[in-house]
Amino acid sequence: MTIVTGVTCPVCGTFCDDIELVVENNVIVDVKNACAMGAAKFLNYATHRSLKPLIRKNGELIEASLDEAVGKAAKILADADYPILYGWSCTSCDAVRVGLELAEEVGGVIDNTSTVCHGPSILSVQDVGIVSCTLGQIRHRADLIFYWASNPWSAHPRHIERYTMFTEGRFQKSTWKGYISRLGGVLSKKRLRRAANLVLRRDIPATPEIERHLPYTMFQKKRKMVVVDTRKTRTAEAADYFLQIEPNKDYELLQAFRMLIRDEELNVDKVAGVPVEILEEVADVMLDCKLGVFFFGLGLTMSEGKHRNIDTAISLTRDLNQRTKFLIMPMRGHFNVTGVNVVFTWQTGYPYAVDFSRGYPRYNPGETSVVDILSRGESDAGLSIASDPVAHFPREAAQNLVKNPLIAIDPEVTPTTLMADVVIPSSFMGIETEGTAYRMDHVPLPLKKVVEPPKTCLSDVEILQRILSKVRKLRRTSN
Amino acid sequence: MDLAINNGKIVEKINENKAKVIDASGMIVMPGGVDIHCHIAGADVNTGRLLRPEDHFRDVEAKTAITRSGVGHSIPSTFTTGYRYSRMGYTTLMNPSMPPLEARHTHEELEDTPMVDKATYPLLGDWWFVLEHLRDGLIEECAAHVAWMMAATRGYAIKLVNPGGLEAWGFGSNVKDLDDSVPHFNITPREIIRGLCKVNKLLNMPHTIHVHTNNLGKPGNYVTAIETMKCVEDLAEENRPNIHITHCQFSAFKGSDWQTMSSGAEEIAKYVNHHNHVTLDMGQVIFTDTTTMTADGPFQYGLYQLTGNKWINHDVETETSGGIVPFRYRRKSAVNAIQWSIGLELALLIENPWKIYLTTDHPNGGPFTSYPTIITWLMSQVARKKTISKIHKRARRKSLLTSIEREFSFYEIAIVTRAGQAKALGLTQKGQLGVGADADVAIYNVNPELVDPSKKYKKVRRAFKRAAYTIKGGEIVVKDGEIVKPVSGKTFWVDVKTSLPLEVNDDLKRKFREYWTVEYENYPLRKGFLHNPAPISIKAEV
Amino acid sequence: MPKLKVSLLTGRTIDQGKGKEYGKLSREYWESVTICFLDPEDLKFLEIKENENIKVTTKSGSVVMKAVKSARTPHPRIAFIPYGPWASIIMNQKTHGTGMPSLKGIPAEIEPAPEEKVLSLSELLNKHYKVKKS
């Protein structure tokens, strides 16, 4: 039995690197410090894993040797006119480097999960820049924390305890005690109401509190958390203040804040369903803080306005820097998606949706992005790696992906591997293979190898290198 | 004269019958170029690439049978960076700004930069451990930590950027001068610079401290530059340099505001001419659209306020900060034109070319592909006059260039583009063609005996733009300005052996967890991380 | 039958996050991605109780899911579905030139579906993605 410390969790962008694992006979038997998702991953990753390479023959997926599978995959890519190579977010930077070489060799389009996630955030950064930092700056200095259209309690469970409210910084203290007492108050109110409803046999939900002023805790000199969202998420319950807004109205609200922090008057009573008096007080709190931060999630990238929402959020942050120190950071979700953007950018100049069909990198989201290419039915082959597009792409795009030859490289069985023509099982990054990956704030961290993978599961790097060399051989013989 | 190369080194002689012979008659043979300060890898550079797709659209390189594709005018992608430097005959590059927490990133990018040897400087001027130890007068403790940091991040030299100012920027402020106190830390920039200068000496580092001064880019800052050089004068010994002021042009402004701004190059040159403990590099400005990127967060914010261009800010916990703003230098802007003049004035007024080196602080002053043009400005008064005739009137009136007749010789160009830089860096096997040196050679198709660079500067520019041959480690990698053999270079780093290495105990690990958001064991680069490491073993005085 | 017009949000839940780590073929995953969170007032309007089946229809398609009472109320006329193969059937693929499909704030219609059942993962894949190729 061995105890491995300092393991980096390979699930979300929070990148907790303090995970402790207990390993016995090449199996992880216990996990310490991880959240529910991390624990689920470390203890269950092998349950539905892919063990053998498969090739589709006569409509059925049957077992094949690795050489056969690699050969078929190479042929599919070498023969294609406009293949797409998609995914990458759950693998390490080394694999991405080989992937880029492969995409360049076959003249295809290489894209990653940012395209359906924080792609619009990147578009905004390219338009206006971004005022950001590493998470330690928040931990040490921030006394005003906004989670805007983001629900860390569900998607980044340890974010708050590691970087924002419940952690001790050099200049700011943890607010753990304050939260406990507040939670006590909220829970007892809930219990009383439930009891009352049971006794009186009625089914009355809580009356929405129509507030006209911020609670007094928002003006105290301590860390404060504000959640801006369309529904009261778990994170909102833990917040000092929850600003509930109408869906698809983030753009208006952000612009309203930009006006308010310049002491301009708003000619309306409400913006996004929130009374202007409240907004004025929130603006005052923003201007009054020592260091504030906006963490924003997919609620901004995916609703109406898309990258224009983030544009204004970044502009608001930038404007606030005239009066105080303010920062903004997207809550990146899929594991190493930040790292994938970083590697893409240093090798090609562009963070995602890179088209090599003319022999040099081209970038035009909307044209060279995978969902659009698939919607228009332009690609004629696909490689999916470390990702599950069939489960997560809009139906028509997924249908077009599946109707052409599809290669899936994944450690697990997923809807994509079930629909693919060639399936190559790989080892789990960060558990069975080492590498480098990047946290949501661009800090690169090492991934450890904790257990040995099955012999039939090579690392993504090795699989891609084999496919690449096979593709080169095929091209040499055909020329 | 013949040059013999074997096994990647210059040797005394070899069997000519078995050797490949390159006929370089009528051409000039120099050691491979050495760039002491160019931002080519790491978080700031890459975020700059991300910020500027428009910079990439206009300049692409297609894949060939032996080279990878790429893009970029002011911030090329990594492969393109390596190829373009190599085509100009450069073989060693120094990436000057590495946030230590993100060292992995810098090194991964450097490894994807082909054709050249490289190294990088960790940013230590605002590191909490440095600030605290120096404040408490614990120089030896500080030295032990710095030695640990060099190994942990595979660094080459101690870099300071606006010392003290970056910590102040953590809460949005800055430091005003060398004696302004850093908020919360009770230490001044002067103490930081002197402290790290002492540490540098104790550790016997091959290069001096590499300093981006406080008050960069502010009219009147030449005073700060001279104060910075003065403040370590007493710590120097035997006429050896103990401080390097980088991209000095940006720190050589006279005047009190942009209207009265003028050149402080004369004052700085006067000081440097009389003191031997300083080296500088130019930070020359080119009239083009480029991208500024430095670790000087507050300065970059100021540039955003001045231009309204898109702005990226990236503060790094416990250590440093950074900022990126696109910028266009215009002939018809008086300030930009004066800046252009300042860089050249510095090089021409400083008498000893071993003290000042040719850089643009790529890409801050302009892309490195403009080096051949700068060479012509240094070598030809006519070339300078031609450019001066097109700049803003006020700049033309104020510029000292009209009265400077000095023209660099080829020999002096060799010093400011390779020999001097290698010497300042302590890279004894680079920048020279003596026996035992690395066989990094650049051959340029211009005959120094026939061509007068003062008149035929266009020919000179063309020759330096596309090397006739670039030889890296004894292999011909470029011929007639085209890559003929892709190679990877080595990464140099300094492995300092102190007599009492930093004790990695629970106390240190706990402090680590308090200061950073990563575990101690995940911070240093693991053995085997670099694929081509070239550690330089040094024994410290502590 | 009553029909409810809602604004549809898709997103992550902790159960869906856990479920996908158990494996996409697991029961935990299936249970976490085949549910639709509704405000109790909306359940009343549809005249259904929690855990009954509903049909969610958008311009892109329709799926049968299980209705669940949301604990994050009040949010009348806003429905929330976790990411996954079911959400993908009804999300809007139009990216408006940004590359990003519309995954939140989608106009949708919800009606009770007492006669229909929620498909298993393989039934869903077969129905929508079955490919006739060798």
Coordinates of C-alpha atoms in Angstrom, one line a residue, chain A residues 5-8 17-18 93-94 97 100-102 104-105 122 125-137 139-142 162-163 168 170-171 290-291 318-319 321-325 327 341-343 345-351 356 358-361 363 436 438-439 441-446 448 472, chain B residues 43 46-47 49-54 56-57 60-63 67-71 76-79 101-106 108-109 111-112 128 132 135 167-172 184-185 301 304-305 308-318 320 513-523 526 529 531:
Chain A
T5 CA 0.5 13.1 -2.1
G6 CA 0.3 16.2 -4.2
V7 CA -1.8 14.6 -6.9
T8 CA -3.5 17.1 -9.3
D17 CA -3.2 19.7 -6.5
D18 CA -3.5 18.6 -2.9
C93 CA -0.2 19.3 -23.5
D94 CA 2.2 16.7 -24.9
R97 CA 1.5 19.0 -29.6
L100 CA -1.3 19.8 -34.0
E101 CA 1.4 18.1 -36.0
L102 CA -1.1 15.5 -37.2
E104 CA -1.1 20.0 -40.1
E105 CA 0.1 16.9 -41.8
I122 CA -11.7 34.1 -26.1
V125 CA -10.4 38.8 -25.1
Q126 CA -9.3 39.2 -28.7
D127 CA -11.5 42.3 -29.0
V128 CA -10.9 44.1 -25.7
G129 CA -8.2 42.2 -23.8
I130 CA -8.7 41.0 -20.2
V131 CA -7.7 42.2 -16.7
S132 CA -6.8 39.0 -14.9
C133 CA -4.4 37.3 -12.5
T134 CA -3.6 33.9 -10.9
L135 CA -5.9 32.6 -8.3
G136 CA -3.5 33.3 -5.4
Q137 CA -3.9 37.0 -6.0
R139 CA -6.9 34.4 -2.2
H140 CA -4.5 37.0 -0.7
R141 CA -6.2 40.2 -1.7
A142 CA -9.8 40.1 -2.8
R162 CA -9.3 27.1 -2.1
Y163 CA -9.3 30.5 -3.7
E168 CA -6.9 32.6 4.5
R170 CA -2.1 37.3 3.4
F171 CA -4.4 40.4 3.4
K290 CA -9.8 47.0 -2.1
L291 CA -9.7 44.3 -4.8
R318 CA -11.3 47.7 -17.1
D319 CA -13.3 50.8 -16.2
N321 CA -9.5 49.9 -12.5
Q322 CA -9.6 53.7 -12.8
R323 CA -11.0 53.8 -9.3
T324 CA -9.9 50.6 -7.6
K325 CA -8.3 47.3 -8.4
L327 CA -10.0 41.6 -12.1
N341 CA -5.8 26.8 -25.8
V342 CA -2.2 27.7 -24.7
V343 CA -0.5 25.0 -26.8
T345 CA -1.7 29.5 -29.5
W346 CA 2.0 29.0 -29.2
Q347 CA 2.2 26.6 -32.2
T348 CA -0.4 28.2 -34.5
G349 CA -1.1 31.7 -33.1
Y350 CA -4.7 30.8 -32.6
P351 CA -6.5 29.3 -29.5
F356 CA -4.7 23.8 -41.9
R358 CA -4.1 25.6 -47.0
G359 CA -0.9 24.5 -45.4
Y360 CA -0.8 27.3 -42.8
P361 CA -3.0 28.1 -39.8
Y363 CA -8.7 31.0 -37.9
T436 CA 1.4 18.8 -17.9
Y438 CA -3.0 24.2 -17.1
R439 CA -5.4 25.5 -14.4
D441 CA -5.8 30.9 -14.5
H442 CA -3.0 29.6 -16.8
V443 CA -0.8 28.1 -14.1
P444 CA 0.8 24.9 -15.5
L445 CA 0.9 22.0 -13.1
P446 CA 2.4 18.5 -13.4
K448 CA 1.2 12.3 -11.9
R472 CA 3.3 10.0 -43.3
Chain B
A43 CA 2.7 33.4 -20.4
N46 CA 1.6 33.6 -25.6
T47 CA -1.3 35.7 -24.2
R49 CA -0.3 35.9 -29.4
L50 CA -3.8 35.2 -28.3
L51 CA -4.6 38.9 -28.2
R52 CA -3.6 39.6 -31.7
P53 CA -5.1 37.4 -34.4
E54 CA -5.0 40.4 -36.6
H56 CA -1.1 36.8 -37.6
F57 CA -3.5 37.2 -40.5
V60 CA 1.9 33.4 -42.6
E61 CA 4.4 30.7 -43.3
A62 CA 3.2 27.5 -45.0
K63 CA 4.4 24.1 -44.0
T67 CA 9.5 23.0 -41.6
R68 CA 6.3 23.5 -39.6
S69 CA 3.8 26.2 -40.5
G70 CA 3.3 29.4 -38.5
V71 CA 2.1 32.9 -38.3
P76 CA 5.4 35.0 -34.3
S77 CA 4.3 31.5 -33.3
T78 CA 7.2 29.4 -31.9
F79 CA 8.4 27.5 -34.9
L101 CA 5.1 30.0 -11.0
E102 CA 4.6 29.5 -14.8
A103 CA 8.1 28.3 -15.6
R104 CA 6.8 25.1 -17.1
H105 CA 5.0 27.1 -19.7
T106 CA 8.1 29.1 -20.6
E108 CA 7.6 24.1 -23.0
E109 CA 7.4 27.0 -25.5
E111 CA 11.4 23.7 -26.5
D112 CA 9.1 24.3 -29.4
W128 CA 7.8 37.8 -1.4
E132 CA 11.1 39.8 3.2
R135 CA 13.9 43.8 4.5
E167 CA 4.0 44.1 -5.6
A168 CA 2.4 47.6 -5.3
W169 CA 0.4 46.9 -8.4
G170 CA -1.2 43.9 -6.6
F171 CA -3.5 46.5 -5.1
G172 CA -3.4 48.8 -8.1
H184 CA 2.9 46.4 3.3
F185 CA 6.6 45.3 2.9
Y301 CA -1.9 50.0 -17.7
Y304 CA -3.6 51.4 -22.2
Q305 CA -4.8 54.7 -20.7
G308 CA -7.1 53.2 -25.5
N309 CA -5.9 50.0 -27.2
K310 CA -7.0 46.6 -25.9
W311 CA -5.2 45.7 -22.7
I312 CA -4.3 42.5 -21.0
N313 CA -3.2 42.4 -17.4
H314 CA -1.9 39.2 -15.7
D315 CA -0.8 39.5 -12.0
V316 CA 1.0 36.4 -10.7
E317 CA 0.5 35.6 -7.0
T318 CA 3.5 36.2 -4.7
T320 CA 5.2 39.4 -10.3
R513 CA 1.0 26.6 1.0
E514 CA 0.4 29.9 2.7
Y515 CA 2.1 31.9 -0.1
W516 CA 1.1 30.1 -3.2
T517 CA -2.0 28.1 -4.2
V518 CA 0.1 25.1 -5.4
E519 CA 1.7 22.4 -3.3
Y520 CA 5.4 22.6 -2.7
E521 CA 6.1 19.4 -4.6
N522 CA 4.3 20.6 -7.7
Y523 CA 6.3 23.8 -8.0
R526 CA 11.0 17.7 -12.3
F529 CA 11.3 17.8 -17.8
H531 CA 14.5 17.4 -23.2

